Each structure stands twice: as C-alpha cells, then as structure tokens.
Short mmCIF file of C-alpha atoms in Angstrom, two decimals:
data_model
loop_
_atom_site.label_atom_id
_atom_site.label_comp_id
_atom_site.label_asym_id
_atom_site.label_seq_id
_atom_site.Cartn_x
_atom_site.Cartn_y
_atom_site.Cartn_z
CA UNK A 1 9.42 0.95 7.24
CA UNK A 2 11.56 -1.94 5.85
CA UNK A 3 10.53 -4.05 8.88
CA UNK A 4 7.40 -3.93 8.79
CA UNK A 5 7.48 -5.43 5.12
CA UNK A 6 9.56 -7.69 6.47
CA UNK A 7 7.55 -8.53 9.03
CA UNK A 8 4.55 -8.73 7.05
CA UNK A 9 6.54 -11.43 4.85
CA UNK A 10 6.14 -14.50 7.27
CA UNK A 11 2.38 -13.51 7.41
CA UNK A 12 2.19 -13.33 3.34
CA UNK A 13 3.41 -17.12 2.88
CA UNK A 14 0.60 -18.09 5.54
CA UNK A 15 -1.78 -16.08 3.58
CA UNK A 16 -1.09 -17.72 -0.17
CA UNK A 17 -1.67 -21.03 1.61
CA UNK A 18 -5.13 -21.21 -0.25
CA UNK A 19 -7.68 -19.09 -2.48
CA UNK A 20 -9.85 -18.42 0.39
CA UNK A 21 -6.73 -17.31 2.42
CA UNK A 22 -5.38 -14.89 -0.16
CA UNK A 23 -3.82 -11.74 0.81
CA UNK A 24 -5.71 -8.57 -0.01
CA UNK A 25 -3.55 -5.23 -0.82
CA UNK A 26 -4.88 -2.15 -0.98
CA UNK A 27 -2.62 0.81 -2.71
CA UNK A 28 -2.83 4.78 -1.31
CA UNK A 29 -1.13 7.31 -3.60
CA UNK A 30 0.63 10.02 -2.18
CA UNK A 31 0.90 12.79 -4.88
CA UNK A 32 3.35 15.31 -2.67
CA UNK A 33 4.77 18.03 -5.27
CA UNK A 34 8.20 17.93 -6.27
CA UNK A 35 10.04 20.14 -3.47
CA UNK A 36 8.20 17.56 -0.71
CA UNK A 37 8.62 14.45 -1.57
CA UNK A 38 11.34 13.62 1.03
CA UNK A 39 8.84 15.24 3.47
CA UNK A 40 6.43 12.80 2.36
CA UNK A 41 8.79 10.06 2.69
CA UNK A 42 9.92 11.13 5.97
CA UNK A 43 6.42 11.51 6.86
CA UNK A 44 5.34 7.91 5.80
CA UNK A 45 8.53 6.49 7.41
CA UNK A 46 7.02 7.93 10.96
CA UNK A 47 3.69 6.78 10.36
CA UNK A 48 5.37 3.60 9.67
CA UNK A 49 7.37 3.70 13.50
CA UNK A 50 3.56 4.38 15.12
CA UNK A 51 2.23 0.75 13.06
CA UNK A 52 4.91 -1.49 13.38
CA UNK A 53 2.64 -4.29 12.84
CA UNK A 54 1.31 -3.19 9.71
CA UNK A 55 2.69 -4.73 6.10
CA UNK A 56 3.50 -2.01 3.88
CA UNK A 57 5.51 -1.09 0.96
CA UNK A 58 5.87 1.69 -1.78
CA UNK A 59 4.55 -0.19 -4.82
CA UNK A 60 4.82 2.25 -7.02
CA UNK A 61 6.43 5.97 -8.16
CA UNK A 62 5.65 7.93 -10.98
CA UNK A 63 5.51 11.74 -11.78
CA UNK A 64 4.40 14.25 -13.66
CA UNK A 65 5.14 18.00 -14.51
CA UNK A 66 3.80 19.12 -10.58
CA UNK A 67 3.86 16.19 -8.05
CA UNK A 68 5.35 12.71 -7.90
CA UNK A 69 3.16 9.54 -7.66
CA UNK A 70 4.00 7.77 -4.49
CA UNK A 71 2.19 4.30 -4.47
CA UNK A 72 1.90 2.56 -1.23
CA UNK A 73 0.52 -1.24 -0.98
CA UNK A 74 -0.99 -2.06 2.59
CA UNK A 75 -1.51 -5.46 3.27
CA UNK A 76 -5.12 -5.68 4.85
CA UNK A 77 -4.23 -9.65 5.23
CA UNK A 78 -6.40 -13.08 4.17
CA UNK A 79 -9.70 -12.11 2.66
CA UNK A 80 -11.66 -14.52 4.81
CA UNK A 81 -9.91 -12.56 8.10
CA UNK A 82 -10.46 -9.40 6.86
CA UNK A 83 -14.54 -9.85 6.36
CA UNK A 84 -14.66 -11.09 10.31
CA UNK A 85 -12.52 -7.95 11.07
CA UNK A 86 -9.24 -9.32 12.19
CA UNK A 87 -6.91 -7.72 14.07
CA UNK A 88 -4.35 -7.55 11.08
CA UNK A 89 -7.50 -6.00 8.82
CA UNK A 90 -8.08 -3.43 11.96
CA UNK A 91 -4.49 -2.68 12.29
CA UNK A 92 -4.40 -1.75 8.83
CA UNK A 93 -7.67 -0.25 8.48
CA UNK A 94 -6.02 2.57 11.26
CA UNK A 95 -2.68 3.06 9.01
CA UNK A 96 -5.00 3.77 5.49
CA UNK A 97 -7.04 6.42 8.12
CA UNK A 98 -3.44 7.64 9.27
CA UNK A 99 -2.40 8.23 5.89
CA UNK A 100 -5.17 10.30 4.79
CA UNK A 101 -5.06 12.86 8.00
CA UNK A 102 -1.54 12.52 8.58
CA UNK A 103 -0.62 12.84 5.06
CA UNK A 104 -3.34 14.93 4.31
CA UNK A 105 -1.00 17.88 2.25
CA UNK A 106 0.05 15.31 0.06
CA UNK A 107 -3.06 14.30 -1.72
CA UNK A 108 -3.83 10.98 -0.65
CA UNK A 109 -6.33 9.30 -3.35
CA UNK A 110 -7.15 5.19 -3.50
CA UNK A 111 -5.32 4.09 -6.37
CA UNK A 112 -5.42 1.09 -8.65
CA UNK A 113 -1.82 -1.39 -8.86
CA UNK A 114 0.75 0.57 -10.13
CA UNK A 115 2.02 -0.11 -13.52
CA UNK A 116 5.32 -2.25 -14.11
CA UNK A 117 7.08 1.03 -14.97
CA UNK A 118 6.00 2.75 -11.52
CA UNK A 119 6.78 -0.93 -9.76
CA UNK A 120 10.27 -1.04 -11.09
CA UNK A 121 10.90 2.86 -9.76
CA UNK A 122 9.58 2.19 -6.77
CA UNK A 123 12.17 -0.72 -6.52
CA UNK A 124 14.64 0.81 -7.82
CA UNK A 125 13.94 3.84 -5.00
CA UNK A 126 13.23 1.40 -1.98
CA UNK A 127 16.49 -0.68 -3.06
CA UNK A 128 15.90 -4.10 -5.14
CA UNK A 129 18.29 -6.08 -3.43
CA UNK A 130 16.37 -6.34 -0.12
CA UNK A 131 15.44 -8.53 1.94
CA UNK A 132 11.53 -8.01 2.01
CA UNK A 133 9.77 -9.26 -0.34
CA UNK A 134 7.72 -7.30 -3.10
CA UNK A 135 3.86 -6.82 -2.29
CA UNK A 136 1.77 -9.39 -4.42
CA UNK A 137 0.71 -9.58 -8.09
CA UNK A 138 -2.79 -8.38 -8.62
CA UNK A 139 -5.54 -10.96 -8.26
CA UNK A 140 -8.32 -11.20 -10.61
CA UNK A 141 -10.98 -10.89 -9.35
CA UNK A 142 -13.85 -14.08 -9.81
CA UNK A 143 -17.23 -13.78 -11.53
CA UNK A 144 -18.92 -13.58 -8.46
CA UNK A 145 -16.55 -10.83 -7.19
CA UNK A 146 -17.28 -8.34 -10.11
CA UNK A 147 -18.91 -5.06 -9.79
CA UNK A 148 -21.15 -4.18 -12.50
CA UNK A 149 -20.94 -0.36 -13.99
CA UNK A 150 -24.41 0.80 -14.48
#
C-alpha cells in the first residue's frame, strides 16, 4: 500500500506544476465495525497489491460507538487528464469500483476531506515518519466550479 503512495509521489510534484494541472483526490470511507477493522485493512492492503499503479492513502480515521471511519484519498491525477480520461484517471476510476464490491461489507460511502483530527489518526495509524508523502490539502473550488443547491 505504502508504495503505491510512494509511487504516486513523483506523479504529485508533476501534477502541482500549474492550476490547470492540479491533482484531484477523491476520499472513500470504509465504515467496517469494530471487530473488522483489521479485515478491512487487510482487505484494502490486497486491493492495493491488484493496483499497484494507483496513488492511495488512508486520509483519515475516526469512530464512533459501532464502526470506525476509515478515510481513503485516491489520487484520480491532473484535472485536465482526468476530463480526457487518462490512463492514471482510468486506473483509478477501477480501484474506487474495487472498493465498493470488494469492500462491499464495510460500508463504502463517498466522503468529504477528513477533518484534521481524523488526518492526524490516520497518520498516526499509517506511521508519520514515512517516506510518502501526505495526500494534498483540499482545493477550493473556483466560481465557475461551484454547484448550486436548489
């Protein structure tokens, strides 16, 4: 799992290089209840071994009184690659589908960034001292970028 963050790290820098070439996250919460959340960790760690050349971390963990909030980031990669499809956005298009029927018995919901209590757990859990580097800040998004509630 660690390796493909790491991996994922040369391909971050690239993306930064410009706003039209920023890096677009997308964060999956597992909610696995208490007694299976090494399961679910195992679980992610294999689906990790079958997309080796997707960028992924846990972003975030949380709880409450039934199930723990696992918070994965997937990097989808540059914006402007990911509306022509790239490879990178198709890769990780296939890991989000894998971790909603692989990971199915854990509750898999989209989830918004994880709060800087649930991003300092999950560092905490993953090991802070690493070598990969964390997923990116949240970007705001621009006027023309907004939708609208109606």
């Amino acid at each position: 799992m660690r390796q493909s963050v790491a991996a994922s790290t040369d391909q971050l820098a690239e993306a930064v290089a410009g706003p039209e070439a920023e890096t677009v996250v997308v964060h999956v919460q597992l909610r696995p209840r208490r007694g299976s959340t090494r399961r679910c960790l195992a679980e992610l760690a294999a689906l990790a071994a079958v997309h080796p050349e997707v960028g992924f971390a846990v972003s975030g963990l949380g709880k409450d009184e039934r199930v723990v909030r696992v918070t994965v980031g997937v990097e989808l990669g540059p914006r402007e690659a990911i509306a022509r499809f790239s490879p990178q956005a198709q890769a990780a298009y296939a890991f989000v589908s894998d971790l909603f029927t692989v990971l199915y018995d854990h509750m898999p919901v989209y989830a918004a960034e994880p709060r800087a209590a649930e991003r300092a757990a999950a560092a905490v859990l993953m090991g802070a001292d690493d070598d990969a580097a964390p997923l990116p800040a949240p970007r705001r998004p621009q006027a023309g970028e907004r939708v609208l509630a109606s």
